[in-house]
């Protein structure tokens, strides 16, 4: 028999939690109520990570299990799925914003402004949030440069940390202030607040920063898009800065039985931690002790992409210009010429 729903009072908003006793992370003994309480425990942090940002929801309404089928672009059937558009029953007090996809089509997405909105999303089964690097007021103005350090098979976390620490210096040399977090998996994400930019310039800045990092650490870092050319190195996934290619938010839960979370860190912590240190069970105590270590991110003066874009133009003059977009990404109006996958099998695309 289904457990009776509970109603929470969140800053004067009533948020209904259905089936609170439903198992969500069975190996951890955590039910849906426990997931809700996790997000309440990191409330100011998850709200800061998502506030006013159009956000895709990764929904696991039946709980997180190894046997759950995840719906894909090719096959929309599955118990877990990504939801971009705001549901039809979205409460009027939940903020939304219109975004434009690479195809030119538009959609209205949830752009949470407060904890009640976040917990309403959690009640839908959302365990991982994927916010755009824009705000509701202007969904074409990118305000964060996001760098995804993706370790390839055979790369240990220490190598990824070494790349992240050097990336911090590369960003500083470009006039940008980086903030680091675990990805929730084996990687590291680095965000830097920037002055409003369009998506093409932001992606080109990510490419330029990645190339500069690879020059400084050629044995450890690559920007090679083709998997067979990456080797045992950290791949700078520049396409995570393309429109509608979204990265996990801080404090999101990775939907695996271990329940790892994407943990914001101080730079001096990074060399002494492991991703497995931060889970849905351990993060509440850390947050109670340390608070949101990324609280200063939004208060940090945004930097200009001018230096990074100058690097991109310098590289282009030397024959290193555009890199491949994701295969499903259509040509956008005004977009510069792309590199085509000549001499490569389409199956090698990520």
mmCIF file of C-alpha atoms in Angstrom:
data_model
loop_
_atom_site.group_PDB
_atom_site.id
_atom_site.type_symbol
_atom_site.label_atom_id
_atom_site.label_comp_id
_atom_site.label_asym_id
_atom_site.label_seq_id
_atom_site.Cartn_x
_atom_site.Cartn_y
_atom_site.Cartn_z
ATOM 1 C CA UNK A 1 0.000 0.000 0.000
ATOM 2 C CA UNK A 2 1.338 3.436 -0.927
ATOM 3 C CA UNK A 3 2.498 5.594 1.961
ATOM 4 C CA UNK A 4 0.367 8.645 2.636
ATOM 5 C CA UNK A 5 1.750 11.837 1.145
ATOM 6 C CA UNK A 6 3.358 14.430 3.390
ATOM 7 C CA UNK A 7 3.088 18.191 3.050
ATOM 8 C CA UNK A 8 6.064 20.356 3.945
ATOM 9 C CA UNK A 9 5.952 24.050 4.773
ATOM 10 C CA UNK A 10 8.966 25.536 2.998
ATOM 11 C CA UNK A 11 9.193 29.266 3.649
ATOM 12 C CA UNK A 12 5.423 29.583 3.476
ATOM 13 C CA UNK A 13 5.010 27.343 0.425
ATOM 14 C CA UNK A 14 3.263 23.985 0.717
ATOM 15 C CA UNK A 15 5.258 21.249 -1.030
ATOM 16 C CA UNK A 16 3.607 17.858 -1.308
ATOM 17 C CA UNK A 17 5.867 14.797 -1.055
ATOM 18 C CA UNK A 18 4.173 11.701 -2.448
ATOM 19 C CA UNK A 19 5.183 8.160 -1.380
ATOM 20 C CA UNK A 20 7.838 9.395 1.102
ATOM 21 C CA UNK A 21 8.738 5.842 2.174
ATOM 22 C CA UNK A 22 9.500 4.643 -1.354
ATOM 23 C CA UNK A 23 13.072 3.225 -1.464
ATOM 24 C CA UNK A 24 15.356 5.523 -3.466
ATOM 25 C CA UNK A 25 18.893 4.375 -2.649
ATOM 26 C CA UNK A 26 18.208 0.916 -1.241
ATOM 27 C CA UNK A 27 21.885 0.062 -0.614
ATOM 28 C CA UNK A 28 22.113 3.154 1.587
ATOM 29 C CA UNK A 29 18.796 2.558 3.333
ATOM 30 C CA UNK A 30 17.548 5.867 1.939
ATOM 31 C CA UNK A 31 13.934 6.461 0.942
ATOM 32 C CA UNK A 32 12.346 9.359 -0.909
ATOM 33 C CA UNK A 33 11.868 11.293 2.338
ATOM 34 C CA UNK A 34 15.607 10.893 2.975
ATOM 35 C CA UNK A 35 16.421 12.347 -0.447
ATOM 36 C CA UNK A 36 14.159 15.313 0.265
ATOM 37 C CA UNK A 37 15.859 15.805 3.631
ATOM 38 C CA UNK A 38 19.268 15.661 1.948
ATOM 39 C CA UNK A 39 18.353 18.551 -0.347
ATOM 40 C CA UNK A 40 16.885 20.465 2.596
ATOM 41 C CA UNK A 41 20.171 19.991 4.477
ATOM 42 C CA UNK A 42 22.136 21.613 1.632
ATOM 43 C CA UNK A 43 19.320 24.044 0.864
ATOM 44 C CA UNK A 44 21.208 27.295 0.442
ATOM 45 C CA UNK A 45 23.833 25.521 -1.672
ATOM 46 C CA UNK A 46 21.476 23.823 -4.116
ATOM 47 C CA UNK A 47 19.411 27.003 -4.443
ATOM 48 C CA UNK A 48 22.546 29.040 -5.213
ATOM 49 C CA UNK A 49 23.558 26.477 -7.841
ATOM 50 C CA UNK A 50 20.168 26.623 -9.577
ATOM 51 C CA UNK A 51 18.684 30.025 -8.774
ATOM 52 C CA UNK A 52 16.982 31.551 -11.826
ATOM 53 C CA UNK A 53 18.706 29.072 -14.168
ATOM 54 C CA UNK A 54 16.616 27.056 -16.633
ATOM 55 C CA UNK A 55 17.170 23.515 -15.421
ATOM 56 C CA UNK A 56 16.706 20.086 -16.969
ATOM 57 C CA UNK A 57 15.550 17.483 -14.454
ATOM 58 C CA UNK A 58 17.017 13.985 -14.363
ATOM 59 C CA UNK A 59 14.082 12.082 -12.908
ATOM 60 C CA UNK A 60 14.221 8.668 -11.233
ATOM 61 C CA UNK A 61 10.637 8.452 -9.930
ATOM 62 C CA UNK A 62 10.907 4.759 -9.069
ATOM 63 C CA UNK A 63 14.164 5.156 -7.156
ATOM 64 C CA UNK A 64 17.776 4.524 -8.160
ATOM 65 C CA UNK A 65 18.567 0.903 -9.004
ATOM 66 C CA UNK A 66 21.018 -0.835 -11.316
ATOM 67 C CA UNK A 67 18.181 -2.431 -13.284
ATOM 68 C CA UNK A 68 16.408 0.830 -14.131
ATOM 69 C CA UNK A 69 16.171 1.545 -17.858
ATOM 70 C CA UNK A 70 17.062 5.147 -18.709
ATOM 71 C CA UNK A 71 15.242 6.684 -21.670
ATOM 72 C CA UNK A 72 17.544 7.932 -24.433
ATOM 73 C CA UNK A 73 17.271 10.157 -27.468
ATOM 74 C CA UNK A 74 16.998 7.044 -29.633
ATOM 75 C CA UNK A 75 14.544 5.193 -27.378
ATOM 76 C CA UNK A 76 12.228 7.317 -25.263
ATOM 77 C CA UNK A 77 10.986 4.380 -23.199
ATOM 78 C CA UNK A 78 12.456 4.066 -19.720
ATOM 79 C CA UNK A 79 11.736 4.326 -16.024
ATOM 80 C CA UNK A 80 14.236 7.176 -15.613
ATOM 81 C CA UNK A 81 14.445 10.122 -17.981
ATOM 82 C CA UNK A 82 15.620 13.665 -18.593
ATOM 83 C CA UNK A 83 12.879 16.278 -18.633
ATOM 84 C CA UNK A 84 13.620 19.637 -20.191
ATOM 85 C CA UNK A 85 10.164 21.142 -20.461
ATOM 86 C CA UNK A 86 8.247 22.248 -17.390
ATOM 87 C CA UNK A 87 5.421 19.776 -16.651
ATOM 88 C CA UNK A 88 1.844 20.805 -17.381
ATOM 89 C CA UNK A 89 1.016 20.770 -13.665
ATOM 90 C CA UNK A 90 3.843 23.131 -12.638
ATOM 91 C CA UNK A 91 2.564 25.350 -9.778
ATOM 92 C CA UNK A 92 2.178 29.009 -10.632
ATOM 93 C CA UNK A 93 4.698 29.929 -7.932
ATOM 94 C CA UNK A 94 7.459 27.885 -9.617
ATOM 95 C CA UNK A 95 9.442 30.186 -11.901
ATOM 96 C CA UNK A 96 9.996 29.169 -15.520
ATOM 97 C CA UNK A 97 11.961 30.585 -18.438
ATOM 98 C CA UNK A 98 11.980 30.096 -22.198
ATOM 99 C CA UNK A 99 15.142 28.671 -23.741
ATOM 100 C CA UNK A 100 16.148 28.169 -27.341
ATOM 101 C CA UNK A 101 17.619 24.851 -28.456
ATOM 102 C CA UNK A 102 20.271 24.482 -31.194
ATOM 103 C CA UNK A 103 17.480 23.540 -33.630
ATOM 104 C CA UNK A 104 15.923 26.971 -33.104
ATOM 105 C CA UNK A 105 12.913 25.473 -31.310
ATOM 106 C CA UNK A 106 12.029 26.923 -27.927
ATOM 107 C CA UNK A 107 10.741 25.428 -24.701
ATOM 108 C CA UNK A 108 9.719 26.584 -21.251
ATOM 109 C CA UNK A 109 11.875 25.074 -18.521
ATOM 110 C CA UNK A 110 11.729 25.270 -14.754
ATOM 111 C CA UNK A 111 14.092 27.993 -13.487
ATOM 112 C CA UNK A 112 13.875 27.533 -9.695
ATOM 113 C CA UNK A 113 14.175 30.612 -7.548
ATOM 114 C CA UNK A 114 13.784 29.112 -4.076
ATOM 115 C CA UNK A 115 14.046 25.938 -2.021
ATOM 116 C CA UNK A 116 10.330 25.161 -2.302
ATOM 117 C CA UNK A 117 10.712 24.995 -6.095
ATOM 118 C CA UNK A 118 13.752 22.721 -5.800
ATOM 119 C CA UNK A 119 11.917 20.343 -3.455
ATOM 120 C CA UNK A 120 8.916 20.322 -5.774
ATOM 121 C CA UNK A 121 11.336 19.086 -8.458
ATOM 122 C CA UNK A 122 12.739 16.485 -6.044
ATOM 123 C CA UNK A 123 9.211 15.185 -5.430
ATOM 124 C CA UNK A 124 9.015 14.451 -9.163
ATOM 125 C CA UNK A 125 11.956 12.097 -8.705
ATOM 126 C CA UNK A 126 14.729 14.543 -9.636
ATOM 127 C CA UNK A 127 18.050 13.527 -8.075
ATOM 128 C CA UNK A 128 20.394 15.263 -10.514
ATOM 129 C CA UNK A 129 19.915 18.808 -11.811
ATOM 130 C CA UNK A 130 21.355 20.155 -15.075
ATOM 131 C CA UNK A 131 21.192 23.982 -15.058
ATOM 132 C CA UNK A 132 21.967 26.173 -18.046
ATOM 133 C CA UNK A 133 24.870 28.653 -17.711
ATOM 134 C CA UNK A 134 22.361 31.500 -18.138
ATOM 135 C CA UNK A 135 19.692 33.234 -16.034
ATOM 136 C CA UNK A 136 15.965 33.536 -16.616
ATOM 137 C CA UNK A 137 16.250 37.257 -17.351
ATOM 138 C CA UNK A 138 18.317 36.602 -20.492
ATOM 139 C CA UNK A 139 18.609 32.993 -21.586
ATOM 140 C CA UNK A 140 21.074 33.817 -24.363
ATOM 141 C CA UNK A 141 23.627 35.512 -22.073
ATOM 142 C CA UNK A 142 26.132 32.980 -20.734
ATOM 143 C CA UNK A 143 27.407 34.053 -17.307
ATOM 144 C CA UNK A 144 29.576 31.046 -16.384
ATOM 145 C CA UNK A 145 32.472 29.459 -18.247
ATOM 146 C CA UNK A 146 32.297 25.762 -17.363
ATOM 147 C CA UNK A 147 35.220 23.412 -17.945
ATOM 148 C CA UNK A 148 34.650 19.660 -17.733
ATOM 149 C CA UNK A 149 37.790 17.621 -16.985
ATOM 150 C CA UNK A 150 36.846 14.115 -18.074
ATOM 151 C CA UNK A 151 39.452 11.441 -17.213
ATOM 152 C CA UNK A 152 39.676 8.744 -19.856
ATOM 153 C CA UNK A 153 39.975 5.052 -18.956
ATOM 154 C CA UNK A 154 43.218 4.364 -17.097
ATOM 155 C CA UNK A 155 43.532 7.902 -15.674
ATOM 156 C CA UNK A 156 43.628 8.174 -11.894
ATOM 157 C CA UNK A 157 42.065 10.960 -9.862
ATOM 158 C CA UNK A 158 45.484 12.373 -8.935
ATOM 159 C CA UNK A 159 46.116 13.147 -12.617
ATOM 160 C CA UNK A 160 42.748 14.862 -12.887
ATOM 161 C CA UNK A 161 43.593 16.926 -9.801
ATOM 162 C CA UNK A 162 46.926 17.923 -11.325
ATOM 163 C CA UNK A 163 45.108 19.063 -14.459
ATOM 164 C CA UNK A 164 42.557 21.005 -12.401
ATOM 165 C CA UNK A 165 45.215 22.846 -10.419
ATOM 166 C CA UNK A 166 47.002 23.856 -13.619
ATOM 167 C CA UNK A 167 43.659 24.859 -15.123
ATOM 168 C CA UNK A 168 43.174 27.236 -12.209
ATOM 169 C CA UNK A 169 46.376 29.009 -13.261
ATOM 170 C CA UNK A 170 45.400 29.020 -16.940
ATOM 171 C CA UNK A 171 42.125 30.697 -16.034
ATOM 172 C CA UNK A 172 43.944 33.215 -13.836
ATOM 173 C CA UNK A 173 46.256 34.025 -16.756
ATOM 174 C CA UNK A 174 43.103 34.681 -18.799
ATOM 175 C CA UNK A 175 41.757 37.025 -16.111
ATOM 176 C CA UNK A 176 39.200 34.522 -14.774
ATOM 177 C CA UNK A 177 38.566 33.107 -11.294
ATOM 178 C CA UNK A 178 37.917 29.370 -11.194
ATOM 179 C CA UNK A 179 35.924 27.346 -8.659
ATOM 180 C CA UNK A 180 36.289 23.563 -8.477
ATOM 181 C CA UNK A 181 33.958 20.696 -7.607
ATOM 182 C CA UNK A 182 33.830 16.964 -8.053
ATOM 183 C CA UNK A 183 31.601 15.912 -10.922
ATOM 184 C CA UNK A 184 29.822 13.251 -8.906
ATOM 185 C CA UNK A 185 31.880 10.726 -10.841
ATOM 186 C CA UNK A 186 35.606 10.510 -11.597
ATOM 187 C CA UNK A 187 35.979 13.989 -13.052
ATOM 188 C CA UNK A 188 36.399 17.567 -11.884
ATOM 189 C CA UNK A 189 34.321 20.568 -12.973
ATOM 190 C CA UNK A 190 35.688 24.097 -12.875
ATOM 191 C CA UNK A 191 33.327 27.077 -13.177
ATOM 192 C CA UNK A 192 34.342 30.709 -13.668
ATOM 193 C CA UNK A 193 31.939 33.684 -13.538
ATOM 194 C CA UNK A 194 32.086 35.709 -16.743
ATOM 195 C CA UNK A 195 30.593 38.841 -18.224
ATOM 196 C CA UNK A 196 27.573 38.056 -20.402
ATOM 197 C CA UNK A 197 28.652 36.195 -23.539
ATOM 198 C CA UNK A 198 26.972 34.315 -26.352
ATOM 199 C CA UNK A 199 27.286 30.544 -26.582
ATOM 200 C CA UNK A 200 29.666 30.527 -29.545
ATOM 201 C CA UNK A 201 32.198 32.785 -27.806
ATOM 202 C CA UNK A 202 31.864 30.812 -24.560
ATOM 203 C CA UNK A 203 32.552 27.558 -26.374
ATOM 204 C CA UNK A 204 35.513 29.056 -28.227
ATOM 205 C CA UNK A 205 36.889 30.306 -24.904
ATOM 206 C CA UNK A 206 36.573 26.782 -23.490
ATOM 207 C CA UNK A 207 38.421 25.403 -26.519
ATOM 208 C CA UNK A 208 41.202 27.976 -26.128
ATOM 209 C CA UNK A 209 41.558 27.335 -22.408
ATOM 210 C CA UNK A 210 41.625 23.586 -23.044
ATOM 211 C CA UNK A 211 44.303 23.932 -25.700
ATOM 212 C CA UNK A 212 46.427 26.087 -23.413
ATOM 213 C CA UNK A 213 46.061 23.539 -20.610
ATOM 214 C CA UNK A 214 47.047 20.717 -22.986
ATOM 215 C CA UNK A 215 50.157 22.668 -24.033
ATOM 216 C CA UNK A 216 51.230 22.979 -20.412
ATOM 217 C CA UNK A 217 50.453 19.355 -19.528
ATOM 218 C CA UNK A 218 50.722 17.461 -22.823
ATOM 219 C CA UNK A 219 51.187 14.068 -21.165
ATOM 220 C CA UNK A 220 48.122 14.506 -18.976
ATOM 221 C CA UNK A 221 45.586 16.570 -20.951
ATOM 222 C CA UNK A 222 44.023 16.498 -24.422
ATOM 223 C CA UNK A 223 41.330 18.296 -26.400
ATOM 224 C CA UNK A 224 41.196 15.591 -29.070
ATOM 225 C CA UNK A 225 37.544 14.920 -29.829
ATOM 226 C CA UNK A 226 38.116 11.453 -31.324
ATOM 227 C CA UNK A 227 38.248 8.867 -28.560
ATOM 228 C CA UNK A 228 40.984 6.800 -30.178
ATOM 229 C CA UNK A 229 43.302 9.850 -30.108
ATOM 230 C CA UNK A 230 42.849 10.761 -26.432
ATOM 231 C CA UNK A 231 44.928 8.025 -24.832
ATOM 232 C CA UNK A 232 45.206 7.809 -21.050
ATOM 233 C CA UNK A 233 44.740 11.531 -20.523
ATOM 234 C CA UNK A 234 42.189 13.958 -19.151
ATOM 235 C CA UNK A 235 39.882 15.153 -21.910
ATOM 236 C CA UNK A 236 38.748 18.785 -21.758
ATOM 237 C CA UNK A 237 35.186 18.376 -22.995
ATOM 238 C CA UNK A 238 34.757 21.745 -24.690
ATOM 239 C CA UNK A 239 31.338 20.770 -26.042
ATOM 240 C CA UNK A 240 29.909 21.014 -22.550
ATOM 241 C CA UNK A 241 29.874 24.765 -23.310
ATOM 242 C CA UNK A 242 27.675 24.291 -26.381
ATOM 243 C CA UNK A 243 24.052 25.421 -26.168
ATOM 244 C CA UNK A 244 21.862 22.867 -24.344
ATOM 245 C CA UNK A 245 24.838 20.685 -23.344
ATOM 246 C CA UNK A 246 24.482 20.916 -19.582
ATOM 247 C CA UNK A 247 26.673 19.948 -16.642
ATOM 248 C CA UNK A 248 25.633 18.541 -13.283
ATOM 249 C CA UNK A 249 24.927 21.166 -10.640
ATOM 250 C CA UNK A 250 26.729 21.408 -7.336
ATOM 251 C CA UNK A 251 25.066 19.182 -4.695
ATOM 252 C CA UNK A 252 23.293 17.002 -7.271
ATOM 253 C CA UNK A 253 23.226 13.266 -6.527
ATOM 254 C CA UNK A 254 24.728 10.914 -9.084
ATOM 255 C CA UNK A 255 22.059 8.255 -9.767
ATOM 256 C CA UNK A 256 24.098 5.202 -8.796
ATOM 257 C CA UNK A 257 23.648 2.954 -5.748
ATOM 258 C CA UNK A 258 26.546 4.669 -3.915
ATOM 259 C CA UNK A 259 24.824 8.059 -4.104
ATOM 260 C CA UNK A 260 27.922 10.186 -4.761
ATOM 261 C CA UNK A 261 27.276 13.914 -4.984
ATOM 262 C CA UNK A 262 28.890 16.738 -6.912
ATOM 263 C CA UNK A 263 30.816 18.446 -4.125
ATOM 264 C CA UNK A 264 32.018 22.066 -4.243
ATOM 265 C CA UNK A 265 35.540 22.335 -2.828
ATOM 266 C CA UNK A 266 38.143 24.843 -1.777
ATOM 267 C CA UNK A 267 41.174 24.609 -4.037
ATOM 268 C CA UNK A 268 43.463 23.591 -1.172
ATOM 269 C CA UNK A 269 41.191 20.598 -0.444
ATOM 270 C CA UNK A 270 41.354 19.142 -3.919
ATOM 271 C CA UNK A 271 44.678 17.234 -3.624
ATOM 272 C CA UNK A 272 43.615 15.428 -0.446
ATOM 273 C CA UNK A 273 40.112 14.181 -1.321
ATOM 274 C CA UNK A 274 38.526 11.411 -3.377
ATOM 275 C CA UNK A 275 35.150 11.632 -5.139
ATOM 276 C CA UNK A 276 33.897 8.801 -2.930
ATOM 277 C CA UNK A 277 34.302 11.059 0.138
ATOM 278 C CA UNK A 278 31.146 12.952 -0.818
ATOM 279 C CA UNK A 279 27.842 11.101 -0.768
ATOM 280 C CA UNK A 280 24.200 11.794 -0.018
ATOM 281 C CA UNK A 281 24.962 10.483 3.495
ATOM 282 C CA UNK A 282 28.176 12.411 4.212
ATOM 283 C CA UNK A 283 27.487 15.779 2.567
ATOM 284 C CA UNK A 284 24.905 16.995 5.142
ATOM 285 C CA UNK A 285 27.490 16.888 7.953
ATOM 286 C CA UNK A 286 30.076 18.639 5.791
ATOM 287 C CA UNK A 287 27.557 21.310 4.844
ATOM 288 C CA UNK A 288 26.538 21.820 8.478
ATOM 289 C CA UNK A 289 30.199 22.352 9.371
ATOM 290 C CA UNK A 290 31.488 24.266 6.343
ATOM 291 C CA UNK A 291 28.393 25.725 4.727
ATOM 292 C CA UNK A 292 28.383 26.339 0.970
ATOM 293 C CA UNK A 293 32.042 26.782 0.032
ATOM 294 C CA UNK A 294 30.838 28.085 -3.340
ATOM 295 C CA UNK A 295 28.769 30.848 -1.723
ATOM 296 C CA UNK A 296 31.344 33.384 -2.917
ATOM 297 C CA UNK A 297 30.994 32.364 -6.567
ATOM 298 C CA UNK A 298 28.071 34.644 -7.355
ATOM 299 C CA UNK A 299 29.715 37.461 -5.402
ATOM 300 C CA UNK A 300 32.922 37.191 -7.443
ATOM 301 C CA UNK A 301 33.410 39.859 -10.086
ATOM 302 C CA UNK A 302 32.799 38.307 -13.505
ATOM 303 C CA UNK A 303 35.791 38.186 -15.787
ATOM 304 C CA UNK A 304 36.087 39.014 -19.468
ATOM 305 C CA UNK A 305 36.589 36.349 -22.130
ATOM 306 C CA UNK A 306 38.744 38.746 -24.148
ATOM 307 C CA UNK A 307 42.068 37.025 -23.385
ATOM 308 C CA UNK A 308 40.724 33.510 -23.958
ATOM 309 C CA UNK A 309 39.153 34.604 -27.252
ATOM 310 C CA UNK A 310 42.432 36.216 -28.274
ATOM 311 C CA UNK A 311 44.076 32.844 -27.641
ATOM 312 C CA UNK A 312 41.430 31.216 -29.845
ATOM 313 C CA UNK A 313 42.091 33.685 -32.675
ATOM 314 C CA UNK A 314 45.853 33.160 -32.323
ATOM 315 C CA UNK A 315 45.366 29.405 -32.578
ATOM 316 C CA UNK A 316 43.038 29.820 -35.555
ATOM 317 C CA UNK A 317 45.716 31.860 -37.335
ATOM 318 C CA UNK A 318 48.085 28.940 -36.695
ATOM 319 C CA UNK A 319 45.643 26.481 -38.248
ATOM 320 C CA UNK A 320 43.896 25.378 -35.063
ATOM 321 C CA UNK A 321 40.393 26.762 -35.250
ATOM 322 C CA UNK A 322 36.964 25.215 -34.855
ATOM 323 C CA UNK A 323 36.514 21.723 -33.395
ATOM 324 C CA UNK A 324 33.646 19.252 -33.992
ATOM 325 C CA UNK A 325 30.277 19.924 -32.443
ATOM 326 C CA UNK A 326 28.167 17.095 -30.992
ATOM 327 C CA UNK A 327 26.755 14.976 -33.841
ATOM 328 C CA UNK A 328 23.126 15.845 -33.098
ATOM 329 C CA UNK A 329 23.880 19.569 -33.132
ATOM 330 C CA UNK A 330 22.381 21.308 -36.206
ATOM 331 C CA UNK A 331 23.976 24.264 -37.933
ATOM 332 C CA UNK A 332 23.057 27.494 -36.183
ATOM 333 C CA UNK A 333 22.519 30.805 -38.014
ATOM 334 C CA UNK A 334 25.749 32.784 -38.057
ATOM 335 C CA UNK A 335 27.770 29.877 -36.732
ATOM 336 C CA UNK A 336 31.362 29.672 -38.075
ATOM 337 C CA UNK A 337 32.343 26.701 -40.265
ATOM 338 C CA UNK A 338 32.654 23.398 -38.468
ATOM 339 C CA UNK A 339 35.231 20.682 -38.651
ATOM 340 C CA UNK A 340 33.574 17.716 -40.361
ATOM 341 C CA UNK A 341 34.259 14.110 -39.326
ATOM 342 C CA UNK A 342 36.112 13.215 -42.512
ATOM 343 C CA UNK A 343 38.172 10.007 -42.258
ATOM 344 C CA UNK A 344 36.309 9.109 -39.082
ATOM 345 C CA UNK A 345 33.434 6.711 -38.566
ATOM 346 C CA UNK A 346 30.357 8.375 -37.129
ATOM 347 C CA UNK A 347 30.284 5.710 -34.424
ATOM 348 C CA UNK A 348 33.305 7.372 -32.826
ATOM 349 C CA UNK A 349 31.293 10.403 -31.808
ATOM 350 C CA UNK A 350 30.678 10.716 -28.079
#
